[in-house]
CSV table of C-alpha atoms and ligand atoms in Angstrom, one decimal:
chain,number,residue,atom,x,y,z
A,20,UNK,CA,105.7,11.8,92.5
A,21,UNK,CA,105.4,15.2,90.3
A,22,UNK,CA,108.2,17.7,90.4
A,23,UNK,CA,105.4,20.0,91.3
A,24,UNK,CA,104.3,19.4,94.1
A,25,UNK,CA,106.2,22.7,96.0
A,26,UNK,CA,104.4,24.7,94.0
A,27,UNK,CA,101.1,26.7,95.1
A,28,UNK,CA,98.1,27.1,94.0
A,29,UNK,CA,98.9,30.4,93.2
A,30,UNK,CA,102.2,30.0,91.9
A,31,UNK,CA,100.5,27.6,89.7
A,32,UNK,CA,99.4,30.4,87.2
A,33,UNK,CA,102.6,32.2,87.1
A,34,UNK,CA,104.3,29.1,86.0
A,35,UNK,CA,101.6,28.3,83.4
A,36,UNK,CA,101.9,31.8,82.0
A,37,UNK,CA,106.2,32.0,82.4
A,38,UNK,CA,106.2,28.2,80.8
A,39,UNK,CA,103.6,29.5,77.8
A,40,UNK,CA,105.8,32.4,77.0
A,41,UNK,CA,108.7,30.4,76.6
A,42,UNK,CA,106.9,27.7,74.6
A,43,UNK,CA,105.3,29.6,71.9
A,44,UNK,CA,105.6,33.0,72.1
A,45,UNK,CA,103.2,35.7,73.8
A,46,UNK,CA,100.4,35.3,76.1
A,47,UNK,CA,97.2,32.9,76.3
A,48,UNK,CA,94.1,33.7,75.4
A,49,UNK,CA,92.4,31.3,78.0
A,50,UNK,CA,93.2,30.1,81.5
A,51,UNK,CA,91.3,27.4,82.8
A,52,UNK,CA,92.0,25.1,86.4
A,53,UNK,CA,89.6,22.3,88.0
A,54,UNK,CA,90.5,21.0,91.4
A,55,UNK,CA,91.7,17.5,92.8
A,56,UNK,CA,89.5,15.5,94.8
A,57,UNK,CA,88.8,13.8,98.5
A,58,UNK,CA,86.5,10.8,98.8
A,59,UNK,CA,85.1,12.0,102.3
A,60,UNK,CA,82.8,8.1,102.0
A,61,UNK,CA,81.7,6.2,99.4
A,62,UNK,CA,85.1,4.0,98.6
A,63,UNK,CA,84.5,1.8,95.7
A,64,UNK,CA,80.7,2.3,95.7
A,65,UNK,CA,80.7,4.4,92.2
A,66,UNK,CA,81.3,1.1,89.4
A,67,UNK,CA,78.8,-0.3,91.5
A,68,UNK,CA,75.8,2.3,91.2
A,69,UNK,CA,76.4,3.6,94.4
A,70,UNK,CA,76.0,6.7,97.2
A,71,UNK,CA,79.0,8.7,97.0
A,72,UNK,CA,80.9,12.0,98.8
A,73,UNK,CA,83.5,13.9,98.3
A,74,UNK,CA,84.9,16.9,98.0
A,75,UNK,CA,86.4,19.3,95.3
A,76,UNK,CA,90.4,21.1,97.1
A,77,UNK,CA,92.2,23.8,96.9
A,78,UNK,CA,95.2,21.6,95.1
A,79,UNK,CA,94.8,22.0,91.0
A,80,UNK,CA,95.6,22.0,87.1
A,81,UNK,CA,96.2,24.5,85.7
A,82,UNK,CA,96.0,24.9,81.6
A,83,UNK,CA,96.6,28.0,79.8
A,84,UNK,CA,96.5,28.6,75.7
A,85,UNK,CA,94.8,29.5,72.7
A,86,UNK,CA,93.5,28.3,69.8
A,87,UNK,CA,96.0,28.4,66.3
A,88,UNK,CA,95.1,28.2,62.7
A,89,UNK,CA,95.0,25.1,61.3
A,90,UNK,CA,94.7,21.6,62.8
A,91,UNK,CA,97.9,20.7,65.2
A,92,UNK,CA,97.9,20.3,68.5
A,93,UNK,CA,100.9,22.0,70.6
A,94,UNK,CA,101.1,20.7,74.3
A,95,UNK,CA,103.6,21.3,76.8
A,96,UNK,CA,103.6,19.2,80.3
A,97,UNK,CA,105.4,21.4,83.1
A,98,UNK,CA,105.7,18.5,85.2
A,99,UNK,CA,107.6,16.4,82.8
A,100,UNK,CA,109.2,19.3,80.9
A,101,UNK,CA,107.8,17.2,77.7
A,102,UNK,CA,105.5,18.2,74.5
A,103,UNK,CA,103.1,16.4,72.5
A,104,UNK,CA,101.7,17.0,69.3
A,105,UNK,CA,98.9,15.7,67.6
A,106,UNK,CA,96.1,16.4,64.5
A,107,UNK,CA,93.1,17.4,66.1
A,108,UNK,CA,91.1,15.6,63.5
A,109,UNK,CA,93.0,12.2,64.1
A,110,UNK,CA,93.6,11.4,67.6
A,111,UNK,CA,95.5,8.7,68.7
A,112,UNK,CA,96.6,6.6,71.5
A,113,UNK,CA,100.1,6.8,72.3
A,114,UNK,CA,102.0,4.3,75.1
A,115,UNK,CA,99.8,3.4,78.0
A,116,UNK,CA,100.6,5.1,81.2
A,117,UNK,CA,101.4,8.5,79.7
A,118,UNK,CA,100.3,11.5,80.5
A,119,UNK,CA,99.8,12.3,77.1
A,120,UNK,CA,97.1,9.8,76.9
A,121,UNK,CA,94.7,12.1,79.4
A,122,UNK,CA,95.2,15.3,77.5
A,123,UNK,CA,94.7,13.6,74.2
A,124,UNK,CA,91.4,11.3,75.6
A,125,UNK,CA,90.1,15.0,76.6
A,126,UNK,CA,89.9,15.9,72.7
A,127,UNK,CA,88.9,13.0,71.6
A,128,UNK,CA,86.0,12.7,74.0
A,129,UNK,CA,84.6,16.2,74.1
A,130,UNK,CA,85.3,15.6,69.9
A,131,UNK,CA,83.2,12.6,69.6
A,132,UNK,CA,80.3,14.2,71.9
A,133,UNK,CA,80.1,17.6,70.8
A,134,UNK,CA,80.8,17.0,67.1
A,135,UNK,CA,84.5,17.9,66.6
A,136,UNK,CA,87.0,20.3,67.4
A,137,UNK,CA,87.2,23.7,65.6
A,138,UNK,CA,90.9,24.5,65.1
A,139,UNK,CA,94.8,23.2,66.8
A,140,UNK,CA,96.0,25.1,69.4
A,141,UNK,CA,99.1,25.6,71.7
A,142,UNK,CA,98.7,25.3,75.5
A,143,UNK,CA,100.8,24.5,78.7
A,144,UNK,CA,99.6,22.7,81.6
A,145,UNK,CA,100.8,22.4,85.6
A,146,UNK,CA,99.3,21.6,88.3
A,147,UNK,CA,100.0,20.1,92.1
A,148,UNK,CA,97.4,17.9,92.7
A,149,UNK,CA,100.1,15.1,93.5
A,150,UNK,CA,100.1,12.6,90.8
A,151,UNK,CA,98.5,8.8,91.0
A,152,UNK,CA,98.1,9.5,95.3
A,153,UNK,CA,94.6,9.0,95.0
A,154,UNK,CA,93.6,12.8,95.1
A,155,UNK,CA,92.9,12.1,91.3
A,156,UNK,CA,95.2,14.2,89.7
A,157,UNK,CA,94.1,12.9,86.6
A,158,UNK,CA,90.5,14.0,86.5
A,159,UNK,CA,91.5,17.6,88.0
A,160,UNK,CA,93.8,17.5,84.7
A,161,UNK,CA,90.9,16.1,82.3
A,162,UNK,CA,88.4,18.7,83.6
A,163,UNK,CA,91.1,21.8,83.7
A,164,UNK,CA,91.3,20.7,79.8
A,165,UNK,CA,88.1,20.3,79.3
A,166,UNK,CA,87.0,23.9,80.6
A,167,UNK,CA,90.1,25.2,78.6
A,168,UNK,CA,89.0,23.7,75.1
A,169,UNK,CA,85.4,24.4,75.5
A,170,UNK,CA,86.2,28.6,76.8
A,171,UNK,CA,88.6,28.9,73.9
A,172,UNK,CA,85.7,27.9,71.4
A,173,UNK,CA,87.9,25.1,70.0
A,174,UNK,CA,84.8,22.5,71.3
A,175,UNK,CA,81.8,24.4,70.2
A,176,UNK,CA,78.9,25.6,72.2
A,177,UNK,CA,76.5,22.6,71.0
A,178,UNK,CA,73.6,20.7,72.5
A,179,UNK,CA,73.9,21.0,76.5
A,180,UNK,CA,77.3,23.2,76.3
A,181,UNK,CA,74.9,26.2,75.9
A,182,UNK,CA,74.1,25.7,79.3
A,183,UNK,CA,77.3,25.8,80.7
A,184,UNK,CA,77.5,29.7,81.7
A,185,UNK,CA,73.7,29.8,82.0
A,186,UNK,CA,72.3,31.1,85.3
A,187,UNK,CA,69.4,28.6,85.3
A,188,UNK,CA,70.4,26.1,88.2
A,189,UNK,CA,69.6,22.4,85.6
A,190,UNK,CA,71.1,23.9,82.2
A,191,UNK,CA,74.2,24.9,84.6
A,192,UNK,CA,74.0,21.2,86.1
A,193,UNK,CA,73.5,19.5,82.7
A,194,UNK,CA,76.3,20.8,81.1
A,195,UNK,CA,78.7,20.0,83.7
A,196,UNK,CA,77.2,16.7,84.2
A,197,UNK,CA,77.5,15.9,80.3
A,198,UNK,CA,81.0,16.9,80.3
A,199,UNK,CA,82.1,14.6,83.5
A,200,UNK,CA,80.8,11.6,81.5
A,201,UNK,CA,82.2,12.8,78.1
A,202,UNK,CA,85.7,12.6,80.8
A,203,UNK,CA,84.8,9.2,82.1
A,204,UNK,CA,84.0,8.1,79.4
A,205,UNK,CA,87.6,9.4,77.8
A,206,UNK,CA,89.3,7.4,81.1
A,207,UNK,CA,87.6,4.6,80.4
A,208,UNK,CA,88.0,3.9,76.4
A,209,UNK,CA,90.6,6.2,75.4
A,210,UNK,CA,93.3,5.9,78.8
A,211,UNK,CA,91.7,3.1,79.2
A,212,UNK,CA,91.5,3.0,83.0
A,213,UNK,CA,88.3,1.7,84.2
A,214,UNK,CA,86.5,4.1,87.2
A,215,UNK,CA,83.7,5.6,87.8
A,216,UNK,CA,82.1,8.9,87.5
A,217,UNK,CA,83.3,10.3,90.9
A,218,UNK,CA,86.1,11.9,90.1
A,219,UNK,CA,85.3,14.3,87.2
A,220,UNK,CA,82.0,14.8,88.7
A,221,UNK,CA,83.9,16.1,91.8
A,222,UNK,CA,86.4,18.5,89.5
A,223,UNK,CA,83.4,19.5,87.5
A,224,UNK,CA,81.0,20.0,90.9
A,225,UNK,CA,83.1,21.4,93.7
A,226,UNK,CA,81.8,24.3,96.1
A,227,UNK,CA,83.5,25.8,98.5
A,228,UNK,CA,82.7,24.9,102.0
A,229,UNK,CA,80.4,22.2,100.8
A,230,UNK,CA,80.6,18.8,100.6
A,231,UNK,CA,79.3,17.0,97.3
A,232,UNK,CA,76.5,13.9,96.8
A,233,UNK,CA,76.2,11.8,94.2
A,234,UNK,CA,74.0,8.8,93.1
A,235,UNK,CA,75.8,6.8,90.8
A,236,UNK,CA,72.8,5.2,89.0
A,237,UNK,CA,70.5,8.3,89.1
A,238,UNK,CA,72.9,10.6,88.6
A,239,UNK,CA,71.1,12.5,91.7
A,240,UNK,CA,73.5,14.8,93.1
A,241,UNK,CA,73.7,17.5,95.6
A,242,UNK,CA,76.0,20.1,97.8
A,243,UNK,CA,76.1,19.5,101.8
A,244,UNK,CA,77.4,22.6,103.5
A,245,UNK,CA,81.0,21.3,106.0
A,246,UNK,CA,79.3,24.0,108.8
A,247,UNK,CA,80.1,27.6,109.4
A,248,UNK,CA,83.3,26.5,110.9
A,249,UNK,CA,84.4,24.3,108.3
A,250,UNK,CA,87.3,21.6,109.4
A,251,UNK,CA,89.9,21.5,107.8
A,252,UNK,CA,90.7,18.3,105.1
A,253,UNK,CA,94.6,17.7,105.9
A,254,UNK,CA,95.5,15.0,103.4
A,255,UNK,CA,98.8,12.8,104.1
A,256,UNK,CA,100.6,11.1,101.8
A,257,UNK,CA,102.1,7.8,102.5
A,258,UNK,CA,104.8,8.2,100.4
A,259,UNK,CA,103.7,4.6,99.2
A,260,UNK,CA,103.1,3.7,95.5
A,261,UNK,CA,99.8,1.9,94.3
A,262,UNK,CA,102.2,1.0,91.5
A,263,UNK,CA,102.7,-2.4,93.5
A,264,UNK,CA,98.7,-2.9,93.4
A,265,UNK,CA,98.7,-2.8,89.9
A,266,UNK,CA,95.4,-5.2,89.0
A,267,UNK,CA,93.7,-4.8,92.3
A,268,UNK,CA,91.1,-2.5,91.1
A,269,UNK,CA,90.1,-4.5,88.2
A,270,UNK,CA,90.0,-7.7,90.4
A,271,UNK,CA,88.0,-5.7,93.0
A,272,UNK,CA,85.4,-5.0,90.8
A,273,UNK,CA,85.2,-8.6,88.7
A,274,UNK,CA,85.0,-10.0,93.2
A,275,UNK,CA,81.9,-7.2,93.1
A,276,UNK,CA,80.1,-8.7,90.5
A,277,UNK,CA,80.1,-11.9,91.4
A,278,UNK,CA,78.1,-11.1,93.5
A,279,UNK,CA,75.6,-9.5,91.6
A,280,UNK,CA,75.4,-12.8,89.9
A,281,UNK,CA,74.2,-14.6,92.9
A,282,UNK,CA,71.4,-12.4,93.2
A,283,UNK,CA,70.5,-11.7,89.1
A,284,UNK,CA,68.0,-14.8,89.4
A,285,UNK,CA,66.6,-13.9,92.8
A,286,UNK,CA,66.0,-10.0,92.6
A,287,UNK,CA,63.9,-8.6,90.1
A,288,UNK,CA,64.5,-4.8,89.6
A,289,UNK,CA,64.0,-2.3,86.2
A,290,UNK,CA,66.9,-2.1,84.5
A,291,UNK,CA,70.7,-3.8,85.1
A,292,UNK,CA,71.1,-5.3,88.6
A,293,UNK,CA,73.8,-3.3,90.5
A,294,UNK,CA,75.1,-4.3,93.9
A,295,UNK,CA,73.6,-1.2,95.5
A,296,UNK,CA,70.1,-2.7,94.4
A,297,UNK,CA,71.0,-5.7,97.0
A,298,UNK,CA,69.6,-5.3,100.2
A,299,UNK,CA,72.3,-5.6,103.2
A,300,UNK,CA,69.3,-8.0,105.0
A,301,UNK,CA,69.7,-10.0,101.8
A,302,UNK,CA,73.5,-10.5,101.7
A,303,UNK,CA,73.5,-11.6,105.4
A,304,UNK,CA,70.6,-13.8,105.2
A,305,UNK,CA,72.4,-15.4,101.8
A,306,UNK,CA,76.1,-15.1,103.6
A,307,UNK,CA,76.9,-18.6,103.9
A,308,UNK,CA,75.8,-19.7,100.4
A,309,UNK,CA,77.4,-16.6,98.8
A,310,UNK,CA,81.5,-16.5,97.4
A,311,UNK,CA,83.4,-16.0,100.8
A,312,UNK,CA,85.7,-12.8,99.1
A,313,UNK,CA,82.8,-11.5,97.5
A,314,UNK,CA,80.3,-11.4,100.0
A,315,UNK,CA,82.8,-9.4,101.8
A,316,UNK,CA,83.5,-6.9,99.3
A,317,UNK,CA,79.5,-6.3,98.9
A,318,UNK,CA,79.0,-5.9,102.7
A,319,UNK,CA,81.8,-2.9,102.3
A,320,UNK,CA,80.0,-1.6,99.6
A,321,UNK,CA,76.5,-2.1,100.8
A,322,UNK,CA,77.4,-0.4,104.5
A,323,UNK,CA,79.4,2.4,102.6
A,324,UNK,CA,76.3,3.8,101.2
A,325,UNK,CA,74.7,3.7,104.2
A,326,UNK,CA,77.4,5.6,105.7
A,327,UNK,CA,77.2,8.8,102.6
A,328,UNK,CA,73.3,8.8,103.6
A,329,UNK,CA,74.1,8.9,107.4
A,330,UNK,CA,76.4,11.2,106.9
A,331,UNK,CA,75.1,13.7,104.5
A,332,UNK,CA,72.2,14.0,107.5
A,333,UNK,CA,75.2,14.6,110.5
A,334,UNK,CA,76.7,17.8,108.0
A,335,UNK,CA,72.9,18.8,107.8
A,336,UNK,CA,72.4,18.6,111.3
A,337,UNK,CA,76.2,20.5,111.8
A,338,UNK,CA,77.7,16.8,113.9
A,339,UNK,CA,81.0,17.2,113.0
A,340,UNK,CA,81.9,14.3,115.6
A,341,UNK,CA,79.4,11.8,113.9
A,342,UNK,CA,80.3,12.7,110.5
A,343,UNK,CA,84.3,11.9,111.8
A,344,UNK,CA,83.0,8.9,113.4
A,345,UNK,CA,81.2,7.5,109.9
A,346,UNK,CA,84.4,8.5,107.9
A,347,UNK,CA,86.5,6.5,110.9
A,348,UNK,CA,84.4,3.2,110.5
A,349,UNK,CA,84.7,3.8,106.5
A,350,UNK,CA,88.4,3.4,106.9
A,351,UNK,CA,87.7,0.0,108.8
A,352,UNK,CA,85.5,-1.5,106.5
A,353,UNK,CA,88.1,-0.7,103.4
A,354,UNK,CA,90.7,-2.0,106.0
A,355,UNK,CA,88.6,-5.5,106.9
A,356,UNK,CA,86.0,-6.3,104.6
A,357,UNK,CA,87.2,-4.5,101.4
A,358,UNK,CA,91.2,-5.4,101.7
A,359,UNK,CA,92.4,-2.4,100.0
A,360,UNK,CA,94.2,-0.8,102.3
A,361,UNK,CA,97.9,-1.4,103.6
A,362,UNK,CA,99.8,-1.4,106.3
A,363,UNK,CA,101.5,2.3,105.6
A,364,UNK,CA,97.8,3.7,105.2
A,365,UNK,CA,96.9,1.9,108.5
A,366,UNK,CA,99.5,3.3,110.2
A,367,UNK,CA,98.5,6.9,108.6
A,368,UNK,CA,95.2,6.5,110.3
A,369,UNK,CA,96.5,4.9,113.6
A,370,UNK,CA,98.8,8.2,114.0
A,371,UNK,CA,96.3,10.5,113.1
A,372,UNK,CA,93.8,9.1,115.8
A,373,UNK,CA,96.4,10.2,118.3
A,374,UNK,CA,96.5,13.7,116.9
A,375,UNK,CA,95.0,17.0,118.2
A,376,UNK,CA,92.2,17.9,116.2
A,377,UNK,CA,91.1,14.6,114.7
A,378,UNK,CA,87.7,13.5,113.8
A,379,UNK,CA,88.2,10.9,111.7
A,380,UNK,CA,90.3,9.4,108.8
A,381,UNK,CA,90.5,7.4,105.7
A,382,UNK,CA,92.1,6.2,103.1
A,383,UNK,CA,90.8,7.7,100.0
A,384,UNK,CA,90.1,6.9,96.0
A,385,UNK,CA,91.4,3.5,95.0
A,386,UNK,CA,93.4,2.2,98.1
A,387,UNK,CA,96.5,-0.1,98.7
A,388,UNK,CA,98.6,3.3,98.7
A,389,UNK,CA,98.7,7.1,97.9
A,390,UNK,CA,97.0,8.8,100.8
A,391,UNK,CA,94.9,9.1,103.8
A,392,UNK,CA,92.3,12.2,104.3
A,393,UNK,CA,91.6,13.5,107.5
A,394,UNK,CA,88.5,15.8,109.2
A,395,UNK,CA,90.6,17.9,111.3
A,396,UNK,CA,89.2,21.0,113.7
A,397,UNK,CA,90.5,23.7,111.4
A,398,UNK,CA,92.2,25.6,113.9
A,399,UNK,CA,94.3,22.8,114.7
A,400,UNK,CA,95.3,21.2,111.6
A,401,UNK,CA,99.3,22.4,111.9
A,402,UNK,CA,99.1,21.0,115.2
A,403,UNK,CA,97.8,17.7,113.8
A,404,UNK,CA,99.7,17.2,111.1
A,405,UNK,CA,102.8,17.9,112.8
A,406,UNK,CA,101.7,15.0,115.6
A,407,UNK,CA,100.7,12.6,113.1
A,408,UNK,CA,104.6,13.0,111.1
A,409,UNK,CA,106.0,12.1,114.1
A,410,UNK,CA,103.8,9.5,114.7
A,411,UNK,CA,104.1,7.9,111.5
A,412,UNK,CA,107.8,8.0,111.2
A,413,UNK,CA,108.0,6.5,114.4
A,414,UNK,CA,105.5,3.5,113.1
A,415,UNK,CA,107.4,3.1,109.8
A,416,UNK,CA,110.5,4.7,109.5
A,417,UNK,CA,108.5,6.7,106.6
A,418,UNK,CA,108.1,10.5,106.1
A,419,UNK,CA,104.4,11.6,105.2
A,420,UNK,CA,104.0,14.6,103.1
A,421,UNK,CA,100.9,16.5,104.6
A,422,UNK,CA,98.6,18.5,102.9
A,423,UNK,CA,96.2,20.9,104.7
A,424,UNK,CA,93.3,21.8,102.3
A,425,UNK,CA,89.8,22.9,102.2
A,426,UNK,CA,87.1,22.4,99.9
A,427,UNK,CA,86.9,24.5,96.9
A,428,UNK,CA,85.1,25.5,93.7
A,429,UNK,CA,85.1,23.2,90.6
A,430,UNK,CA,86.4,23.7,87.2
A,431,UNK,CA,86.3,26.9,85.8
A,432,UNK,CA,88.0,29.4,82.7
A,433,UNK,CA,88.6,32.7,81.7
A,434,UNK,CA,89.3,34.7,79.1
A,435,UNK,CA,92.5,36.7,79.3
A,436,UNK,CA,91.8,40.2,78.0
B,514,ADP,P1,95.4,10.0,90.4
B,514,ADP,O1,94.3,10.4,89.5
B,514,ADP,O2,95.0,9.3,91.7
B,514,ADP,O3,96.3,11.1,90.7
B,514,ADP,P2,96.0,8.4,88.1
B,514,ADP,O4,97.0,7.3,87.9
B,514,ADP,O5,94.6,8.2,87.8
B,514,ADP,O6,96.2,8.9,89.6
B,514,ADP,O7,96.5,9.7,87.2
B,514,ADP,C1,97.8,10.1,87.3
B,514,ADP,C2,98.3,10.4,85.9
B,514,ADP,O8,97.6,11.6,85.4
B,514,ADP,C3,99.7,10.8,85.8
B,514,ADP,O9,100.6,9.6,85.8
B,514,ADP,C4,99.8,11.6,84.6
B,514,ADP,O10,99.8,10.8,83.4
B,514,ADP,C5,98.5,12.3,84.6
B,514,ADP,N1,98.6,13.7,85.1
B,514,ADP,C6,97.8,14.2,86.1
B,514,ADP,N2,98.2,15.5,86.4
B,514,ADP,C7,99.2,15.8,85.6
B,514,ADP,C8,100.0,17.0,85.4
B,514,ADP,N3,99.9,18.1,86.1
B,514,ADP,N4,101.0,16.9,84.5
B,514,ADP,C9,101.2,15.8,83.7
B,514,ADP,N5,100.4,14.7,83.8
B,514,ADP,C10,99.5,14.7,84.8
B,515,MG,MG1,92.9,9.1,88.6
């Protein structure tokens, strides 16, 4: 875990700031932060051109810099008290794993897409979005960099990144959509980490208050308001490392598209076949000729996007309860059909359903450890998350760290005057 994570959100900037100073001198010209991320449902349905939702919180990176003469790159990583330098004309890969790889990928991907960086710079970064718990630390850190680079001019204004500031609703939503897929596409051949476009879309997206939509294959997307009396999003850590998983996700998606191979000969539809294309009344009236693993993984991700649709209508019709009960039954189907769960996450949810407050729980982002997220009645979220410790630690012997957050804006900057 990061050495961060007692910091808050608002001692994040201070530290940014303190840490610049001492780094290089003076004060930043830019200070940029994009949020972390909850999958509220949808688990595993983005790589497969799916119905997702989630929501931005109010746990972040921070970045803070400014542009230099010349062409280096000065980085400074509060969390691992560590620097990296690099040309910004020449950007390589360095070890996998490192955190140097996101910041890097970043430049490289906003370079390639917007037609090359400007000038170096020198900039410090912190954040505590807990690192690799499935909160996605790692796209809250690719789009805090993102926002930083592009507000310090050092990626130019070009093509959609006019936009980005403009007050016209689809200029404002192209930009941001162009830059999460410049950032996906920077996870996926520069880290080298395949996912899909969930996460940056989330840091790039969030609203306060609101819940977000997305269609994975139309790139449809939308805001769902959490109610006038918005719960609370109380986030519990298992204290369990996905480390041990390493592989799953890969394997999860090759068992997914097996599936679609079953089907490419009997469905005809416009473009690539996806599993979201497959009709759940197809997959159960195919089940017993289909790949016994597979066809389990599908019906996860087939009843998943049912579940964002049905629940996106339970926010609009303000029913909290059904919208805990969908999130609930999400967990189960992860649990059951999709296998990516664990016994430590199980026992997360198990306490938590014996909490005050709760409306339903799940594990969230890639699974087999990291954390849980729960809908919580807001005015009873120190109650829960006290109940749900004890209830833990008396399953599994294991101390949860719990996080009570709400949802919160996206990625943003500004310049420091
Ligand atoms: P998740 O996105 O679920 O948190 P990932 O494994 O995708 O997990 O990303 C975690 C990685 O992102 C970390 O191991 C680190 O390399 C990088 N990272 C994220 N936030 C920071 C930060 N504040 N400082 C340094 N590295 C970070
Ligand atoms: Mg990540």
């Amino acid at each position: 875990m990061d050495t961060s994570k007692s910091l808050s959100t608002q001692d994040l900037l201070g530290v940014a700031r303190e840490t610049f100073a001492d780094q290089f001198g003076g004060i930043p010209s830019v200070e940029a932060h994009a949020p972390g991320r909850v999958e509220l449902l949808g688990n595993h349905t983005d790589y497969n051109g799916g119905l997702v939702m989630a929501s931005a919180i109010n746990r972040e990176t921070v970045v803070v810099g400014r542009p230099i003469p010349g062409r280096g790159a000065l980085v400074h990583a509060v969390a691992f008290d560590a620097s990296d330098t690099f040309l910004v004309d020449r950007v390589e890969q360095t070890e996998p794993g490192s955190w140097t790889r996101y910041v890097r990928g970043v430049c490289w991907a906003l370079g390639e897409r917007f037609g090359g960086l400007t000038s170096g710079f020198e900039a410090v970064f912190v954040g505590n979005v807990p690192l690799g718990g499935g909160l996605s630390s790692s796209a809250s850190l690719q789009a805090a960099w993102a926002r930083f680079l592009i507000g310090a001019g050092i990626v130019p204004r070009t093509g959609s990144l006019t936009g980005l500031d403009s007050s016209d609703p689809a200029l404002h939503d192209q930009a941001r959509m162009d830059i999460a897929q410049a950032l996906r596409r920077s996870e996926n051949a520069f880290v080298e980490v395949g996912s899909g476009l969930l996460d940056q879309f989330s840091a790039m997206f969030g609203a306060a208050n609101q819940a977000l939509t997305l269609d994975c294959l139309t790139l449809k997307h939308g805001l769902v308001p959490l109610g006038e009396h918005a719960p609370a999003i109380v986030v519990c850590d298992s204290g369990t490392s996905r480390r041990l998983a390493d592989g799953m996700y890969d394997r999860r998606v090759a068992e997914c598209q097996r599936v679609v191979d079953f089907f490419r000969s009997r469905i005809a539809v416009e473009g690539e076949l996806m599993l979201r294309h497959i009709p759940l009344a197809d997959l159960q009236a195919n089940w017993d000729a289909l790949d016994p693993v597979g066809r389990k993984r599908a019906r996860h991700v087939l009843t998943e996007n049912e579940r964002v649709s049905q629940g996106a209508e339970a926010l609009r019709n303000g029913d909290l309860t059904r919208f805990g009960q969908l999130i609930s039954a999400s967990h189960a189907s992860s649990r059951d059909d999709f296998e990516n769960s664990s016994p430590a996450l199980d026992a997360l949810i198990e306490a938590a359903a014996e909490a005050p407050g709760f409306l339903g729980g799940k594990l969230s982002g890639a699974g087999w450890a990291g954390c849980t997220v729960n809908l919580v009645k807001a005015e009873q979220a120190a109650d829960f998350g006290a109940a749900l410790a004890r209830g833990y630690h008396k399953r599994t012997g294991l101390n949860t760290v719990v996080h009570v957050c709400h949802a919160a804006e996206g990625a943003s900057a500004r310049q420091v005057d």
